[in-house]
Amino acid sequence: MKIELHVGDLPAGLDFGAAVAVDTETMGLNPHRDRLCVVQLSAGDGVCHLVHFPPGSTYDAPNLKALMADPAVTKIFHFARFDVAIMAKYLDVLCAPVYCTKVASKLVRTNTDRHGLKDLCLNLLGVELSKEQQQSDWGGATLNEQQQTYAAQDVLYLHQLRDILDQLLDREGRRALAEGCFQFLPTRGLLDLDGWEQPDILSH
């Protein structure tokens, strides 16, 4: 695993291919209140790029924004709903197209209710992720080595998980259903930002 740390934006000229794994670290799980601190990205090649937004950041990140909005690049998330919303709020960009490993897992792994990234990596890849830094303070001026490693691991395996989940979606005949969900996720994130998280606008 190789980690490259960038402050404020991705360097120009990076090529992530047709699909980039993406995750975020924030001060909490409320996009109205909690600041975006880190966006981590990987092309599935063992290299993770961390874009750090320290206190006082303006979030003027044209290279990162262009990648997130590029219609030719699929953004692979785990729980895309939150990440799409937080980036829409702070980066003013709507990520699309997207793929969500959590949604895919719920559609095909109906034998379990454990669909977290740690569970997927262990059950599908035999990889055990450490979650020690999950509730770390991501809002500081710098990121320590443990935080960087944790953040990187959250994207390093998403390409592999997508490949396995695609096979399961095809096996169970639910690929079209999954793709419909993925297409709606950016709108679902915007609904959350506009106050339709609770009550859910799709509920009775």
Coordinates of C-alpha atoms in Angstrom, one line a residue, residues 4-167:
E4 CA 0.1 10.0 -1.2
L5 CA -1.1 13.0 0.8
H6 CA -2.3 16.2 -0.8
V7 CA -3.6 19.4 0.8
G8 CA -6.7 21.1 -0.7
D9 CA -6.9 19.3 -4.0
L10 CA -5.6 16.5 -6.2
P11 CA -2.6 17.3 -8.3
A12 CA -3.3 17.8 -12.0
G13 CA -2.8 15.0 -14.5
L14 CA -3.8 12.0 -12.3
D15 CA -5.5 9.2 -14.2
F16 CA -7.9 6.9 -12.2
G17 CA -9.2 5.1 -15.2
A18 CA -12.8 4.2 -15.7
A19 CA -13.6 3.7 -12.0
V20 CA -12.2 5.4 -8.8
A21 CA -12.9 4.2 -5.3
V22 CA -13.9 7.1 -3.0
D23 CA -14.5 7.7 0.7
T24 CA -14.7 10.7 3.0
E25 CA -13.8 11.4 6.6
T26 CA -15.7 14.1 8.4
M27 CA -16.2 15.5 11.9
G28 CA -19.4 13.5 12.3
L29 CA -22.4 12.0 10.3
N30 CA -24.5 15.2 10.1
P31 CA -23.7 16.9 6.8
H32 CA -25.4 20.1 8.0
R33 CA -23.2 20.4 11.0
D34 CA -20.0 18.3 10.4
R35 CA -17.1 19.5 8.3
L36 CA -15.6 17.5 5.4
C37 CA -12.0 16.8 6.4
V38 CA -10.6 14.1 4.0
V39 CA -11.5 12.6 0.6
Q40 CA -9.6 9.5 -0.2
L41 CA -9.3 7.9 -3.6
S42 CA -7.8 4.9 -5.3
A43 CA -7.7 3.4 -8.8
G44 CA -7.6 -0.1 -7.3
D45 CA -3.8 -0.3 -7.8
G46 CA -2.7 -0.3 -4.2
V47 CA -2.1 3.5 -4.2
C48 CA -4.3 5.8 -2.1
H49 CA -4.5 9.6 -2.6
L50 CA -5.7 11.5 0.4
V51 CA -7.0 15.0 -0.1
H52 CA -6.8 16.7 3.3
F53 CA -8.9 19.8 4.1
P54 CA -7.5 21.3 7.2
P55 CA -9.3 23.9 9.3
G56 CA -10.0 27.1 7.3
S57 CA -10.1 25.3 4.0
T58 CA -12.0 27.0 1.2
Y59 CA -12.7 23.7 -0.6
D60 CA -11.6 25.2 -3.9
A61 CA -10.5 21.9 -5.4
P62 CA -11.0 22.1 -9.2
N63 CA -9.2 18.8 -10.0
L64 CA -11.1 16.8 -7.4
K65 CA -14.4 18.4 -8.4
A66 CA -13.8 17.6 -12.1
L67 CA -13.1 14.0 -11.3
M68 CA -16.2 13.6 -9.1
A69 CA -18.4 15.1 -11.9
D70 CA -16.7 13.2 -14.8
P71 CA -19.5 11.1 -16.5
A72 CA -16.9 8.8 -17.9
V73 CA -15.6 7.7 -14.4
T74 CA -17.7 5.6 -12.1
K75 CA -17.2 6.6 -8.4
I76 CA -17.2 3.5 -6.2
F77 CA -18.4 4.1 -2.6
H78 CA -19.4 2.2 0.4
F79 CA -22.6 4.0 1.6
A80 CA -22.6 6.5 -1.2
R81 CA -25.6 8.3 0.2
F82 CA -23.6 10.1 2.8
D83 CA -20.4 10.7 0.8
V84 CA -22.4 12.1 -2.1
A85 CA -24.3 14.5 0.2
I86 CA -21.2 15.7 2.1
M87 CA -19.3 16.5 -1.1
A88 CA -22.3 18.2 -2.6
K89 CA -22.4 20.4 0.6
Y90 CA -18.7 21.3 0.8
L91 CA -17.4 20.9 -2.7
D92 CA -20.5 22.0 -4.5
V93 CA -20.3 19.0 -6.9
L94 CA -22.7 16.1 -7.5
C95 CA -20.9 12.8 -7.8
A96 CA -22.1 10.7 -10.7
P97 CA -22.2 8.0 -11.9
V98 CA -21.8 6.1 -8.7
Y99 CA -21.7 2.5 -7.5
C100 CA -22.4 1.6 -3.8
T101 CA -21.0 -1.6 -2.4
K102 CA -23.3 -1.3 0.6
V103 CA -26.5 -1.2 -1.6
A104 CA -25.2 -4.1 -3.7
S105 CA -24.5 -6.1 -0.7
K106 CA -28.0 -5.6 0.7
L107 CA -29.5 -6.7 -2.6
V108 CA -27.5 -10.0 -2.9
R109 CA -26.3 -11.0 0.6
T110 CA -29.8 -11.4 2.0
N111 CA -28.5 -14.2 4.2
T112 CA -27.0 -11.6 6.6
D113 CA -27.7 -8.2 8.0
R114 CA -24.0 -7.4 8.3
H115 CA -23.2 -5.1 5.3
G116 CA -20.5 -2.9 6.8
L117 CA -17.2 -2.5 4.9
K118 CA -15.4 -4.4 7.6
D119 CA -17.8 -7.3 7.2
L120 CA -17.6 -7.3 3.4
C121 CA -13.8 -7.3 3.3
L122 CA -13.7 -10.2 5.8
N123 CA -16.4 -12.3 4.3
L124 CA -15.7 -11.7 0.6
L125 CA -12.0 -11.1 0.5
G126 CA -10.6 -12.6 3.7
V127 CA -9.2 -9.2 4.7
E128 CA -9.6 -7.9 8.2
L129 CA -9.8 -4.1 8.5
S130 CA -8.9 -2.3 11.7
K131 CA -11.5 0.3 12.7
E132 CA -9.5 1.8 15.6
Q133 CA -9.4 5.2 13.9
Q134 CA -13.1 5.3 12.9
Q135 CA -14.0 7.8 15.6
S136 CA -10.7 9.7 15.4
D137 CA -10.6 13.5 15.3
W138 CA -10.2 14.2 11.6
G139 CA -10.5 18.0 12.0
G140 CA -6.8 18.8 12.9
A141 CA -4.3 20.7 10.9
T142 CA -2.4 17.4 10.1
L143 CA -3.1 13.7 9.8
N144 CA -1.1 11.2 11.7
E145 CA 0.2 8.0 10.2
Q146 CA -2.5 5.9 11.8
Q147 CA -5.2 8.1 10.4
Q148 CA -3.7 8.0 6.9
T149 CA -3.5 4.2 7.0
Y150 CA -7.1 3.9 8.2
A151 CA -8.4 6.3 5.5
A152 CA -6.4 4.5 2.8
Q153 CA -7.8 1.1 3.7
D154 CA -11.3 2.3 3.3
V155 CA -10.8 2.6 -0.5
L156 CA -8.1 0.1 -1.3
Y157 CA -10.5 -2.9 -1.6
L158 CA -13.6 -1.3 -3.2
H159 CA -12.7 -2.3 -6.7
Q160 CA -12.4 -6.0 -5.7
L161 CA -15.6 -5.9 -3.7
R162 CA -17.4 -4.4 -6.7
D163 CA -16.2 -7.2 -9.0
I164 CA -17.4 -9.9 -6.6
L165 CA -20.7 -8.1 -5.9
D166 CA -21.3 -7.7 -9.6
Q167 CA -21.0 -11.5 -10.0

